[in-house]
PDB file of C-alpha atoms in Angstrom:
ATOM      1  CA  MET A   1     -21.601 -24.867 -29.490  1.00 88.00           C
ATOM      2  CA  LEU A   2     -21.326 -22.554 -26.451  1.00 93.00           C
ATOM      3  CA  PRO A   3     -18.413 -20.131 -26.907  1.00 96.00           C
ATOM      4  CA  THR A   4     -15.555 -19.979 -24.438  1.00 95.00           C
ATOM      5  CA  VAL A   5     -13.619 -16.917 -23.296  1.00 97.00           C
ATOM      6  CA  ASP A   6     -10.383 -16.791 -21.314  1.00 97.00           C
ATOM      7  CA  LEU A   7      -9.664 -13.318 -19.889  1.00 97.00           C
ATOM      8  CA  LYS A   8      -6.333 -12.741 -18.132  1.00 97.00           C
ATOM      9  CA  ALA A   9      -4.530  -9.877 -16.406  1.00 97.00           C
ATOM     10  CA  ASN A  10      -0.737  -9.998 -16.658  1.00 96.00           C
ATOM     11  CA  GLY A  11      -1.095 -13.568 -17.900  1.00 95.00           C
ATOM     12  CA  PHE A  12      -3.198 -14.798 -14.968  1.00 96.00           C
ATOM     13  CA  GLY A  13      -6.902 -15.504 -14.654  1.00 95.00           C
ATOM     14  CA  GLY A  14      -9.090 -14.932 -11.633  1.00 95.00           C
ATOM     15  CA  SER A  15      -7.298 -12.407  -9.456  1.00 96.00           C
ATOM     16  CA  VAL A  16      -3.913 -10.675  -9.662  1.00 97.00           C
ATOM     17  CA  THR A  17      -2.183  -8.028  -7.571  1.00 96.00           C
ATOM     18  CA  VAL A  18      -0.198  -5.018  -8.794  1.00 96.00           C
ATOM     19  CA  PRO A  19       1.593  -2.227  -6.902  1.00 93.00           C
ATOM     20  CA  TYR A  20      -0.135   1.119  -6.456  1.00 91.00           C
ATOM     21  CA  SER A  21      -0.024   3.307  -9.599  1.00 91.00           C
ATOM     22  CA  GLN A  22       1.055   0.383 -11.812  1.00 94.00           C
ATOM     23  CA  SER A  23      -0.947  -1.060 -14.676  1.00 95.00           C
ATOM     24  CA  ALA A  24      -2.048  -4.520 -15.746  1.00 96.00           C
ATOM     25  CA  MET A  25      -2.277  -5.884 -19.283  1.00 96.00           C
ATOM     26  CA  LEU A  26      -5.623  -7.505 -20.132  1.00 97.00           C
ATOM     27  CA  THR A  27      -5.516 -10.225 -22.786  1.00 97.00           C
ATOM     28  CA  TRP A  28      -8.142 -12.690 -23.970  1.00 97.00           C
ATOM     29  CA  ILE A  29      -8.822 -15.506 -26.378  1.00 96.00           C
ATOM     30  CA  THR A  30     -12.139 -17.034 -27.352  1.00 96.00           C
ATOM     31  CA  LYS A  31     -13.433 -20.078 -29.155  1.00 96.00           C
ATOM     32  CA  ASP A  32     -16.662 -20.197 -31.177  1.00 95.00           C
ATOM     33  CA  ALA A  33     -17.418 -16.525 -30.398  1.00 96.00           C
ATOM     34  CA  THR A  34     -18.678 -14.023 -32.947  1.00 96.00           C
ATOM     35  CA  SER A  35     -18.746 -10.931 -30.684  1.00 96.00           C
ATOM     36  CA  CYS A  36     -17.477  -9.760 -27.293  1.00 96.00           C
ATOM     37  CA  THR A  37     -18.595  -6.981 -24.957  1.00 97.00           C
ATOM     38  CA  ALA A  38     -16.666  -5.538 -22.016  1.00 97.00           C
ATOM     39  CA  SER A  39     -18.299  -4.441 -18.765  1.00 97.00           C
ATOM     40  CA  GLY A  40     -17.098  -3.416 -15.336  1.00 97.00           C
ATOM     41  CA  ASP A  41     -14.040  -1.214 -14.848  1.00 97.00           C
ATOM     42  CA  TRP A  42     -12.581  -1.210 -18.378  1.00 96.00           C
ATOM     43  CA  LEU A  43     -11.358   2.161 -19.607  1.00 94.00           C
ATOM     44  CA  GLU A  44     -13.912   1.730 -22.407  1.00 94.00           C
ATOM     45  CA  ASN A  45     -16.812  -0.664 -21.934  1.00 96.00           C
ATOM     46  CA  GLY A  46     -18.626  -2.027 -24.966  1.00 95.00           C
ATOM     47  CA  VAL A  47     -17.614  -3.959 -28.071  1.00 96.00           C
ATOM     48  CA  LYS A  48     -14.178  -5.626 -28.017  1.00 96.00           C
ATOM     49  CA  PRO A  49     -12.428  -7.801 -30.589  1.00 95.00           C
ATOM     50  CA  ILE A  50     -13.011 -11.547 -30.161  1.00 94.00           C
ATOM     51  CA  GLN A  51      -9.281 -12.015 -29.498  1.00 90.00           C
ATOM     52  CA  ASN A  52      -6.635  -9.690 -28.152  1.00 92.00           C
ATOM     53  CA  LEU A  53      -3.292 -11.302 -27.483  1.00 87.00           C
ATOM     54  CA  ALA A  54      -1.488  -7.949 -27.764  1.00 88.00           C
ATOM     55  CA  GLY A  55      -3.433  -6.749 -24.731  1.00 91.00           C
ATOM     56  CA  GLU A  56      -5.262  -3.734 -23.451  1.00 95.00           C
ATOM     57  CA  ASP A  57      -3.539  -1.634 -20.785  1.00 96.00           C
ATOM     58  CA  THR A  58      -5.438  -0.666 -17.626  1.00 95.00           C
ATOM     59  CA  PHE A  59      -2.992   2.215 -17.068  1.00 94.00           C
ATOM     60  CA  ASN A  60      -1.998   3.443 -13.605  1.00 93.00           C
ATOM     61  CA  LEU A  61      -4.362   1.922 -11.061  1.00 95.00           C
ATOM     62  CA  SER A  62      -5.018   3.510  -7.689  1.00 92.00           C
ATOM     63  CA  SER A  63      -7.713   1.061  -6.556  1.00 94.00           C
ATOM     64  CA  SER A  64      -8.788  -2.505  -7.251  1.00 96.00           C
ATOM     65  CA  LYS A  65     -10.750  -3.092 -10.468  1.00 97.00           C
ATOM     66  CA  LYS A  66     -12.950  -5.848 -11.900  1.00 98.00           C
ATOM     67  CA  TYR A  67     -13.100  -6.572 -15.634  1.00 98.00           C
ATOM     68  CA  THR A  68     -15.722  -8.789 -17.298  1.00 98.00           C
ATOM     69  CA  LEU A  69     -15.795  -9.921 -20.913  1.00 97.00           C
ATOM     70  CA  THR A  70     -18.968 -11.530 -22.276  1.00 97.00           C
ATOM     71  CA  CYS A  71     -18.680 -13.271 -25.626  1.00 97.00           C
ATOM     72  CA  SER A  72     -21.546 -14.545 -27.768  1.00 96.00           C
ATOM     73  CA  GLY A  73     -21.759 -17.100 -30.540  1.00 94.00           C
ATOM     74  CA  ILE A  74     -24.271 -19.375 -32.212  1.00 94.00           C
ATOM     75  CA  GLY A  75     -24.537 -21.536 -29.075  1.00 92.00           C
ATOM     76  CA  GLY A  76     -25.168 -18.662 -26.625  1.00 95.00           C
ATOM     77  CA  ALA A  77     -23.058 -16.394 -24.452  1.00 96.00           C
ATOM     78  CA  THR A  78     -20.415 -16.896 -21.772  1.00 97.00           C
ATOM     79  CA  SER A  79     -18.409 -14.542 -19.544  1.00 97.00           C
ATOM     80  CA  ASP A  80     -15.053 -14.443 -17.809  1.00 97.00           C
ATOM     81  CA  THR A  81     -13.998 -11.998 -15.106  1.00 97.00           C
ATOM     82  CA  VAL A  82     -10.619 -10.989 -13.788  1.00 98.00           C
ATOM     83  CA  THR A  83      -9.945  -8.827 -10.732  1.00 97.00           C
ATOM     84  CA  VAL A  84      -6.857  -6.633 -10.434  1.00 97.00           C
ATOM     85  CA  ASN A  85      -6.103  -5.881  -6.780  1.00 97.00           C
ATOM     86  CA  VAL A  86      -3.956  -2.845  -6.005  1.00 95.00           C
ATOM     87  CA  VAL A  87      -1.541  -2.770  -3.076  1.00 92.00           C
ATOM     88  CA  PRO A  88      -2.049   0.609  -1.360  1.00 85.00           C
ATOM     89  CA  PRO A  89       0.902   2.974  -1.245  1.00 80.00           C
ATOM     90  CA  PRO A  90       2.987   3.035   1.917  1.00 76.00           C
ATOM     91  CA  SER A  91       1.781   5.548   4.460  1.00 84.00           C
ATOM     92  CA  LEU A  92       3.907   8.406   5.726  1.00 89.00           C
ATOM     93  CA  PRO A  93       5.943   7.674   8.850  1.00 92.00           C
ATOM     94  CA  SER A  94       5.006   9.136  12.219  1.00 93.00           C
ATOM     95  CA  VAL A  95       6.543   9.071  15.692  1.00 95.00           C
ATOM     96  CA  SER A  96       5.416  10.229  19.136  1.00 94.00           C
ATOM     97  CA  LEU A  97       7.866  10.685  22.027  1.00 94.00           C
ATOM     98  CA  LEU A  98       6.604  11.439  25.546  1.00 93.00           C
ATOM     99  CA  ALA A  99       8.508  12.320  28.723  1.00 91.00           C
ATOM    100  CA  ASN A 100       6.612  11.185  31.832  1.00 91.00           C
ATOM    101  CA  GLY A 101       3.482  11.090  29.662  1.00 89.00           C
ATOM    102  CA  ALA A 102       3.841  14.677  28.416  1.00 86.00           C
ATOM    103  CA  ASP A 103       4.439  15.732  24.831  1.00 85.00           C
ATOM    104  CA  ASN A 104       6.970  18.412  23.854  1.00 79.00           C
ATOM    105  CA  GLN A 105       8.197  20.230  26.965  1.00 81.00           C
ATOM    106  CA  THR A 106       7.688  19.062  30.538  1.00 82.00           C
ATOM    107  CA  THR A 107       8.928  20.243  33.919  1.00 85.00           C
ATOM    108  CA  ILE A 108      10.031  17.842  36.645  1.00 85.00           C
ATOM    109  CA  ASN A 109      10.808  18.260  40.321  1.00 85.00           C
ATOM    110  CA  PRO A 110      14.398  17.880  41.535  1.00 86.00           C
ATOM    111  CA  GLY A 111      15.245  14.189  41.925  1.00 88.00           C
ATOM    112  CA  GLU A 112      12.312  13.048  39.772  1.00 89.00           C
ATOM    113  CA  GLU A 113      12.963  10.192  37.376  1.00 92.00           C
ATOM    114  CA  VAL A 114      12.139  10.698  33.689  1.00 91.00           C
ATOM    115  CA  ILE A 115      10.580   7.846  31.718  1.00 93.00           C
ATOM    116  CA  LEU A 116      10.502   8.243  27.933  1.00 94.00           C
ATOM    117  CA  THR A 117       7.837   6.327  26.028  1.00 95.00           C
ATOM    118  CA  TRP A 118       7.481   6.297  22.271  1.00 95.00           C
ATOM    119  CA  SER A 119       5.476   4.795  19.472  1.00 95.00           C
ATOM    120  CA  SER A 120       5.707   5.045  15.715  1.00 93.00           C
ATOM    121  CA  ALA A 121       3.902   3.984  12.562  1.00 92.00           C
ATOM    122  CA  ASN A 122       5.124   3.087   9.084  1.00 92.00           C
ATOM    123  CA  VAL A 123       8.791   3.033  10.116  1.00 93.00           C
ATOM    124  CA  THR A 124      11.481   0.361  10.034  1.00 93.00           C
ATOM    125  CA  SER A 125      14.115   1.849  12.362  1.00 95.00           C
ATOM    126  CA  CYS A 126      14.595   4.561  14.997  1.00 95.00           C
ATOM    127  CA  ASP A 127      17.655   6.347  16.406  1.00 95.00           C
ATOM    128  CA  ALA A 128      17.912   8.443  19.557  1.00 94.00           C
ATOM    129  CA  SER A 129      19.865  11.682  19.818  1.00 93.00           C
ATOM    130  CA  GLY A 130      20.284  14.551  22.253  1.00 90.00           C
ATOM    131  CA  ASN A 131      20.648  13.436  25.874  1.00 90.00           C
ATOM    132  CA  TRP A 132      20.080   9.786  24.952  1.00 90.00           C
ATOM    133  CA  LYS A 133      21.737   7.771  22.224  1.00 89.00           C
ATOM    134  CA  ASP A 134      21.758   4.586  20.181  1.00 90.00           C
ATOM    135  CA  PRO A 135      19.269   2.797  17.947  1.00 94.00           C
ATOM    136  CA  LYS A 136      15.860   2.180  19.530  1.00 95.00           C
ATOM    137  CA  ASN A 137      12.966  -0.151  18.843  1.00 95.00           C
ATOM    138  CA  THR A 138      10.091   1.394  16.887  1.00 94.00           C
ATOM    139  CA  SER A 139       8.129   1.560  20.161  1.00 95.00           C
ATOM    140  CA  GLY A 140       9.112   1.257  23.767  1.00 93.00           C
ATOM    141  CA  SER A 141       9.779   2.786  27.141  1.00 94.00           C
ATOM    142  CA  GLU A 142      13.049   3.689  28.827  1.00 93.00           C
ATOM    143  CA  SER A 143      14.208   5.422  31.976  1.00 92.00           C
ATOM    144  CA  VAL A 144      16.718   8.192  31.294  1.00 91.00           C
ATOM    145  CA  GLY A 145      17.435   8.692  34.971  1.00 89.00           C
ATOM    146  CA  PHE A 146      17.226  11.886  37.013  1.00 90.00           C
ATOM    147  CA  PRO A 147      18.213  14.787  34.767  1.00 87.00           C
ATOM    148  CA  THR A 148      19.188  18.192  36.114  1.00 84.00           C
ATOM    149  CA  GLY A 149      18.781  21.299  34.033  1.00 83.00           C
ATOM    150  CA  LEU A 150      17.454  21.520  30.490  1.00 87.00           C
ATOM    151  CA  THR A 151      17.719  18.205  28.614  1.00 89.00           C
ATOM    152  CA  LEU A 152      16.707  17.323  25.077  1.00 92.00           C
ATOM    153  CA  TYR A 153      15.594  13.922  23.808  1.00 92.00           C
ATOM    154  CA  THR A 154      14.983  13.347  20.110  1.00 93.00           C
ATOM    155  CA  LEU A 155      13.825  10.238  18.286  1.00 94.00           C
ATOM    156  CA  ASP A 156      14.371  10.037  14.510  1.00 95.00           C
ATOM    157  CA  CYS A 157      12.597   7.197  12.683  1.00 94.00           C
ATOM    158  CA  THR A 158      12.887   6.093   9.064  1.00 93.00           C
ATOM    159  CA  GLY A 159      10.354   4.264   6.889  1.00 90.00           C
ATOM    160  CA  PRO A 160       9.694   3.481   3.221  1.00 87.00           C
ATOM    161  CA  LYS A 161       8.106   6.896   2.636  1.00 86.00           C
ATOM    162  CA  GLY A 162      10.592   9.069   4.537  1.00 89.00           C
ATOM    163  CA  ASN A 163      11.541  10.158   8.037  1.00 93.00           C
ATOM    164  CA  ALA A 164       9.743  11.419  11.131  1.00 92.00           C
ATOM    165  CA  SER A 165      11.109  13.028  14.309  1.00 93.00           C
ATOM    166  CA  ASP A 166       9.809  13.990  17.705  1.00 93.00           C
TER     167      ASP A 166
END
């Protein structure tokens, strides 16, 4: 009789997803198998027990991995594969604030209107400070009127991996 093998990661067959730097537990059961061999991304490829309900830890994963277990018996050989997908870590936040299209410091003529435009990445909220106030969208454009003298506009944005300001 052809052996069967059921390989699972965290109790699921086929494909599972884990957070970045987390591990998965590989478990398997077989029927009519006399030997099993691991291939793919196992920490140690080669001979494995024909059953392992206690599990084998993948340890901290930083990228997706594919695990295959081939088991043989009197009737032949069969394989099962499980893929562990890893959610990438959140990226660092960034923000860019421009005044009339210029970054950092800009000079305007008397009576010239100032338009602030901004964009951000990997943030969930933004707050304005300096010569403009209030919460802002994570991207946008806004007229701040016709300033006279030195004026300062700051945008502070917060995301899952920290803060960014411009």
